[in-house]
mmCIF file of C-alpha atoms in Angstrom:
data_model
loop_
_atom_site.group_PDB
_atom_site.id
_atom_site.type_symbol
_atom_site.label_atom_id
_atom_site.label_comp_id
_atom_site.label_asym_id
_atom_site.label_seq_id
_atom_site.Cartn_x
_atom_site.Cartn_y
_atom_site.Cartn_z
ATOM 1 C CA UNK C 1 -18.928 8.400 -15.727
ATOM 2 C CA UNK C 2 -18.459 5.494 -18.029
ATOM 3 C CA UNK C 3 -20.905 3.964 -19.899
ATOM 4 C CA UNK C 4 -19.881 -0.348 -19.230
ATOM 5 C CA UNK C 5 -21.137 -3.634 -21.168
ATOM 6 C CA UNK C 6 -20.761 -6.055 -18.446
ATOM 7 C CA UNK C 7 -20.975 -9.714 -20.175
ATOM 8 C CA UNK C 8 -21.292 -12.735 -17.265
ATOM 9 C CA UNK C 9 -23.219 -12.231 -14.734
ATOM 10 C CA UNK C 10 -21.764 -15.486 -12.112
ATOM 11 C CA UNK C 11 -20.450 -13.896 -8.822
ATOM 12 C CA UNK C 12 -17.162 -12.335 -10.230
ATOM 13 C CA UNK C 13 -19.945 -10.189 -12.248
ATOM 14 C CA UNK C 14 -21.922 -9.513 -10.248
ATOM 15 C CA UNK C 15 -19.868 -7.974 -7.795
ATOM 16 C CA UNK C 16 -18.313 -5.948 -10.683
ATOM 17 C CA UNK C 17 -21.640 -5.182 -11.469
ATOM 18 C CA UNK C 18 -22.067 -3.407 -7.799
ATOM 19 C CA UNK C 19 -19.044 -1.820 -7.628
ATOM 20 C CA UNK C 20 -19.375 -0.078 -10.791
ATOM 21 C CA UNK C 21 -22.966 0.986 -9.412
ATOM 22 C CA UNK C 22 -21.382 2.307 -6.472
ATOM 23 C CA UNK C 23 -18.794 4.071 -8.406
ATOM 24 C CA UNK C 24 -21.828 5.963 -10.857
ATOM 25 C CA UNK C 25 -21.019 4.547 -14.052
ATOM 26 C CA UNK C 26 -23.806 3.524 -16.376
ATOM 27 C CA UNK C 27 -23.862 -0.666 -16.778
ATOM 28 C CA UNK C 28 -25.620 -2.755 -19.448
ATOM 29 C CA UNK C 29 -25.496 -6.225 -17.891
ATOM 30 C CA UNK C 30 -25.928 -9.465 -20.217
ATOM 31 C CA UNK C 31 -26.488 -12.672 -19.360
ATOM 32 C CA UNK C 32 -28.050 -16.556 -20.726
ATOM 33 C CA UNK C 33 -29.074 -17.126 -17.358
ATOM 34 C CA UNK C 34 -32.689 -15.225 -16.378
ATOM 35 C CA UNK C 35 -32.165 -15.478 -12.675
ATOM 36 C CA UNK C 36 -28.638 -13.919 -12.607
ATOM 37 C CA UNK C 37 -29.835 -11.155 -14.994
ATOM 38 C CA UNK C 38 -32.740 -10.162 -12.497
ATOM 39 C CA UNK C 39 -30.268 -10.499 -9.535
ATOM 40 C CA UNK C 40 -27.980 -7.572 -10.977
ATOM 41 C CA UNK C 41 -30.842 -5.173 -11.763
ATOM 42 C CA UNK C 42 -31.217 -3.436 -9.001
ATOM 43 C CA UNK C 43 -27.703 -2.541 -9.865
ATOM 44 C CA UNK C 44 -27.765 -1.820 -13.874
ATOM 45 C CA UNK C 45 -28.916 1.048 -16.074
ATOM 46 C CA UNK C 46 -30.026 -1.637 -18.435
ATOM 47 C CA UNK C 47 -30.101 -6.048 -19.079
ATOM 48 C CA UNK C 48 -30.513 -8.385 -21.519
ATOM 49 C CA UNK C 49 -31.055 -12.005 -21.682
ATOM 50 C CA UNK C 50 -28.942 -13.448 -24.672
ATOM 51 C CA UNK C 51 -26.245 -15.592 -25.971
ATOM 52 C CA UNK C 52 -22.732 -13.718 -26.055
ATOM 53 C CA UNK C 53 -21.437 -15.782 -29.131
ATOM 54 C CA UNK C 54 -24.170 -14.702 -30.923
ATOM 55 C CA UNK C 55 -22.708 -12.050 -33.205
ATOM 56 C CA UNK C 56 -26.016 -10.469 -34.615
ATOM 57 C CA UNK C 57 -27.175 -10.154 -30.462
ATOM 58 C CA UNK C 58 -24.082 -8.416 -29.645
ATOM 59 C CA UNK C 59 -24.635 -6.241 -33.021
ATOM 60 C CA UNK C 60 -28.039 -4.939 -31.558
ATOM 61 C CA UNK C 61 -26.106 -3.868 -28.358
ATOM 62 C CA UNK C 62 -24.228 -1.199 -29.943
ATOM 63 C CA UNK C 63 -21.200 -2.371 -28.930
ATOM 64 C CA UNK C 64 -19.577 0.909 -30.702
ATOM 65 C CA UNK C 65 -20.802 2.856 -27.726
ATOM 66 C CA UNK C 66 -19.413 1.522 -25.152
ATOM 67 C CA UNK C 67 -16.376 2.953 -23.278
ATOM 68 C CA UNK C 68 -15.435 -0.331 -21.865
ATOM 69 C CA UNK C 69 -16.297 -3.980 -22.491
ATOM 70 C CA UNK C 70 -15.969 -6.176 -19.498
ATOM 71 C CA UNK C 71 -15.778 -10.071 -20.572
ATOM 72 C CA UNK C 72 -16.611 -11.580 -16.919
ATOM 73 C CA UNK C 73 -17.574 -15.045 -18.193
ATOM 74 C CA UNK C 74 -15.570 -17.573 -16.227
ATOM 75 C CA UNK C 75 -17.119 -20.924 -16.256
ATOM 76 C CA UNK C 76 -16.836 -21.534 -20.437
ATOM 77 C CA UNK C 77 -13.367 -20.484 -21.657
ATOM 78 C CA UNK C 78 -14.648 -21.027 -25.658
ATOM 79 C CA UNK C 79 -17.675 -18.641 -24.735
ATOM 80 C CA UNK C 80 -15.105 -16.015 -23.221
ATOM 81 C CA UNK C 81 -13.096 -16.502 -26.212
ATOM 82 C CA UNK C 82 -15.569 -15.887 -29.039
ATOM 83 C CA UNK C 83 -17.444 -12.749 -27.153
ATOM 84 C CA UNK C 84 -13.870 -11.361 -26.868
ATOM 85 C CA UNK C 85 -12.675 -11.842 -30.597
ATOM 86 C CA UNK C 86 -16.833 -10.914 -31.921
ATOM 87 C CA UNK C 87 -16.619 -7.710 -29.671
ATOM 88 C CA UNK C 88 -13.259 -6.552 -30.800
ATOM 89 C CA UNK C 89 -14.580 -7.325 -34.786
ATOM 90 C CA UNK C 90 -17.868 -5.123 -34.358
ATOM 91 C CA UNK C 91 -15.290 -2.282 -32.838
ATOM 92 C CA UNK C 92 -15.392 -2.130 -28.976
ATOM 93 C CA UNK C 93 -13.024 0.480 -27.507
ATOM 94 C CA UNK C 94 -11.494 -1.405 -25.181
ATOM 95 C CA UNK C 95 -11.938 -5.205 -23.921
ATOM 96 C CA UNK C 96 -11.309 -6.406 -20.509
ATOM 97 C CA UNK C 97 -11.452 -10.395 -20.113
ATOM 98 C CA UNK C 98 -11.202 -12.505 -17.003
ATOM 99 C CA UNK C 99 -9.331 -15.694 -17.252
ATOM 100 C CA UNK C 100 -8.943 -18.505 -15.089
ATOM 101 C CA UNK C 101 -5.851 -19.864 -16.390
ATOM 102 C CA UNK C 102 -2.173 -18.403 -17.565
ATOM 103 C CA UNK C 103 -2.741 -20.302 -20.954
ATOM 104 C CA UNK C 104 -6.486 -18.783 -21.091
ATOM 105 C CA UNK C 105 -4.702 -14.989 -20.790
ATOM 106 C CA UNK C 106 -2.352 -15.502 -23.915
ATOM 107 C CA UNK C 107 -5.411 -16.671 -26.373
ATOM 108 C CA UNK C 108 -7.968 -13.625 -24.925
ATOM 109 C CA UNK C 109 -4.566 -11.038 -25.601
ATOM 110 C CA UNK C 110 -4.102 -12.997 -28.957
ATOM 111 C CA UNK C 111 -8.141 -12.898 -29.714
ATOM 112 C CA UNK C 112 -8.935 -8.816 -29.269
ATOM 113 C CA UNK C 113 -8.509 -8.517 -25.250
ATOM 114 C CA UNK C 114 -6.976 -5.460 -24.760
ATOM 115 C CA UNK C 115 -6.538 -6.056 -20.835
ATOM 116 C CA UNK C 116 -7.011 -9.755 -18.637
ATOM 117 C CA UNK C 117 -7.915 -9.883 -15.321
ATOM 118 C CA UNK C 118 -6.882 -13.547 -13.524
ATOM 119 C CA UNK C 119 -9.118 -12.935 -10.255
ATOM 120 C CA UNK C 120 -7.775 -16.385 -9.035
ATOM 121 C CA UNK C 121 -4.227 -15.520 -9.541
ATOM 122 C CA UNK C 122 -4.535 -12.387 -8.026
ATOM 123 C CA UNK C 123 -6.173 -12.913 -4.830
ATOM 124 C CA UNK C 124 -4.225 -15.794 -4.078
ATOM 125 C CA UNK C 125 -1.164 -13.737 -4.106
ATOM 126 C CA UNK C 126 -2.943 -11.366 -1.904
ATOM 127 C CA UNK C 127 -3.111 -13.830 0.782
ATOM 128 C CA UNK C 128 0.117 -15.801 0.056
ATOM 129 C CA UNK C 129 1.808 -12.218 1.014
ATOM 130 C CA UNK C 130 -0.713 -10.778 3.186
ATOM 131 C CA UNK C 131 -1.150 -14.044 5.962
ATOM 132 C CA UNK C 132 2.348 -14.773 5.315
ATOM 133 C CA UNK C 133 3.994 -11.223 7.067
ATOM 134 C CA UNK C 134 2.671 -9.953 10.412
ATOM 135 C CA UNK C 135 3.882 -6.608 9.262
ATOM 136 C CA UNK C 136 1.933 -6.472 5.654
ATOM 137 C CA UNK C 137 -1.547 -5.292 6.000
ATOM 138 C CA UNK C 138 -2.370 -4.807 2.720
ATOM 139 C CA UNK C 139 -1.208 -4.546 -0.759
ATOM 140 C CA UNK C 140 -2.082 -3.707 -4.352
ATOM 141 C CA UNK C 141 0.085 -5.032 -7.025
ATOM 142 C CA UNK C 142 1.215 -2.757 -9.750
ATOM 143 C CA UNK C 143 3.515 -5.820 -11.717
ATOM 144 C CA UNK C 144 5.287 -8.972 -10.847
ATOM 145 C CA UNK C 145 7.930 -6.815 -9.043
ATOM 146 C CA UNK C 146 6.284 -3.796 -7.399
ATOM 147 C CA UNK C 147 3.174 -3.157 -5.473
ATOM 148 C CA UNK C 148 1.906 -0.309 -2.730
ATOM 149 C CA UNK C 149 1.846 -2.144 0.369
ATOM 150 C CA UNK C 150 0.163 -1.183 3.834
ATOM 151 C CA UNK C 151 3.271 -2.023 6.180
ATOM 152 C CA UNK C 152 3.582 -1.602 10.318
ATOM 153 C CA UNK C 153 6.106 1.153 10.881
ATOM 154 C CA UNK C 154 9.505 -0.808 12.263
ATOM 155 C CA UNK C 155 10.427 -0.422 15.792
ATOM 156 C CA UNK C 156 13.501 1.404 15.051
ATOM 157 C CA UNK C 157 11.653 4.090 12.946
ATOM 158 C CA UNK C 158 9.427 5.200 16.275
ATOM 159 C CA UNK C 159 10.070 8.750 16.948
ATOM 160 C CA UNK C 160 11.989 9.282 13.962
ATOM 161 C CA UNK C 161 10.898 11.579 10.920
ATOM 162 C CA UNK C 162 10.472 9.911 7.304
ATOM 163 C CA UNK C 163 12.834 12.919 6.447
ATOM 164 C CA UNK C 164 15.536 12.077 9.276
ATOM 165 C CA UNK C 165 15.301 8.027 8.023
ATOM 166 C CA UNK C 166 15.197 9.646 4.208
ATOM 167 C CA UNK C 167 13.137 6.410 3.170
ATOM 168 C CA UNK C 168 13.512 6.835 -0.677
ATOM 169 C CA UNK C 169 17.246 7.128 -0.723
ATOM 170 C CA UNK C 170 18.321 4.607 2.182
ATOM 171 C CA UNK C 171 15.403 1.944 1.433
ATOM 172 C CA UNK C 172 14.581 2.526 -2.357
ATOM 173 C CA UNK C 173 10.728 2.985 -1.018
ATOM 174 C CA UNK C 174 8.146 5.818 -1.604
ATOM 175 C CA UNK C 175 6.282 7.091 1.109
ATOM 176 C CA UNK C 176 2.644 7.489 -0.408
ATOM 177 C CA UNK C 177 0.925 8.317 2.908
ATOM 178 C CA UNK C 178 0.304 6.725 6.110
ATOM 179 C CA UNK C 179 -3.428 5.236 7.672
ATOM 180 C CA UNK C 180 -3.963 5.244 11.200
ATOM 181 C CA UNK C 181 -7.919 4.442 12.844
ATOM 182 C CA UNK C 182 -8.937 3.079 8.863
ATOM 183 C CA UNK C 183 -8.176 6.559 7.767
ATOM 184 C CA UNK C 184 -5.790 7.686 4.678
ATOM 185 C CA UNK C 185 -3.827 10.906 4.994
ATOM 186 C CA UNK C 186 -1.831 11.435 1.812
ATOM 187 C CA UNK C 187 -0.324 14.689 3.044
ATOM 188 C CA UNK C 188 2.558 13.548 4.485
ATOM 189 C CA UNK C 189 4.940 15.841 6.496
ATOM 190 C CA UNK C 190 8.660 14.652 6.268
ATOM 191 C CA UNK C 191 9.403 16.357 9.966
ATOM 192 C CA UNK C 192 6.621 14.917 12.172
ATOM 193 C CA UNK C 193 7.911 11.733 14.168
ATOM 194 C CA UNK C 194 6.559 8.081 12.979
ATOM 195 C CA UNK C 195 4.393 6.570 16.135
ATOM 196 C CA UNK C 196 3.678 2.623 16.266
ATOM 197 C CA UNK C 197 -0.272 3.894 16.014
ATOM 198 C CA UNK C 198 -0.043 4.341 12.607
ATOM 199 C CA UNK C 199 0.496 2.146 9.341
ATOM 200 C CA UNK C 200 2.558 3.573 6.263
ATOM 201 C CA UNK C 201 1.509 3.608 2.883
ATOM 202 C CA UNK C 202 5.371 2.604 0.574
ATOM 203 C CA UNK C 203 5.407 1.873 -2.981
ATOM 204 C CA UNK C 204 8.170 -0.503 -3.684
ATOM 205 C CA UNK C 205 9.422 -4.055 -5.050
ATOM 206 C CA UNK C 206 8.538 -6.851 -3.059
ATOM 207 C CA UNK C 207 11.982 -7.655 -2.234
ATOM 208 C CA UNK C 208 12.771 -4.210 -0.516
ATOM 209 C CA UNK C 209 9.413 -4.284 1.537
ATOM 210 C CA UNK C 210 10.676 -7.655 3.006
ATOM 211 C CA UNK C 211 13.876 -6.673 3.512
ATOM 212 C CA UNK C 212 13.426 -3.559 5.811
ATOM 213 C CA UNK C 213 9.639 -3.914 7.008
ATOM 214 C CA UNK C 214 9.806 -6.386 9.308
ATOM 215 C CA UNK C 215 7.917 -5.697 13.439
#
């Protein structure tokens, strides 16, 4: 359990704000705006009402004791700036800051953001590559080159073993598991025969993944 200082409270926070209540960790929540503090508090360990680019408000936070700072602020890019460069002066541990633009992502790195997050960016490449291929179900990107992707098993693989096809010398892919009826099995066995019921869990470049998984 983490304890999380959750800064912007639009929708991007909030539903940060819900996930990390679902996940156990303890959340302070801060916000200008009174009706999207009391919308998160059913959700929070703790909220405040306040002005992030106010350094002597952030001071009586105790920024110090947070494990993570979470910077969700997305509709004023100087307000996102300042709380990021005031919370890495007053020594938070580690600063995660959204931004809505490439050019906004070099000034947070440059101002104290240890990590950006460019939730625009990212889920449009989600569906770019996910509505694009029938035979991508799903995918989590790891960088611009690799991600784990959710793929339909080809029709040539059917009845074949992922140790007969040897995947990660032939097709440069890992086999991380495969998901059949919304359910993840990780324990994979290399001699049991690959049915069109189930999806497979690869980790590989983009490139590779279009090249061989194709229905």
């Amino acid at each position: 359990m983490k304890s999380v200082l959750l800064i912007g409270l639009g929708r991007f926070g909030r539903h940060i704000a819900k996930k990390l209540n679902d996940l156990g960790h303890q959340v302070m929540a801060v916000d200008q705006n009174e009706e999207d503090v009391n919308s998160v508090l059913p959700y929070v360990t703790n909220a405040q009402i306040g002005d992030s680019t106010n350094k002597a408000f952030l001071m009586s936070l105790g920024v110090r004791d947070f494990d993570l700072c979470i910077v969700a602020i997305g509709d004023n890019f100087q307000s996102s700036l300042e709380t990021t460069s005031l919370l890495k002066e007053l020594g938070a541990k580690m600063v995660v800051s959204r931004a809505a633009r490439g050019v906004h992502a070099k000034f947070l790195l440059r101002n104290g953001a240890n990590e950006v997050v460019y939730p625009e960016k990212q889920l449009a490449n989600w569906t770019a590559i996910r509505y694009s291929t029938d035979h991508i179900f799903d995918y989590i990107e790891l960088d611009e080159n690799n991600a784990i992707f959710e793929v339909a098993i080809p029709k040539k693989w059917y009845g074949k073993t992922i140790g007969e096809l040897n995947i990660r010398k032939n097709y440069n892919l890992n086999v991380l598991g495969t998901k059949q009826d919304g359910k993840i099995s990780v324990v994979i066995d290399p001699n049991v025969p690959l049915e069109p019921d189930k999806t497979l869990l690869v980790l590989g470049s983009h490139k590779d993944i279009q090249k061989y998984f194709k229905a």
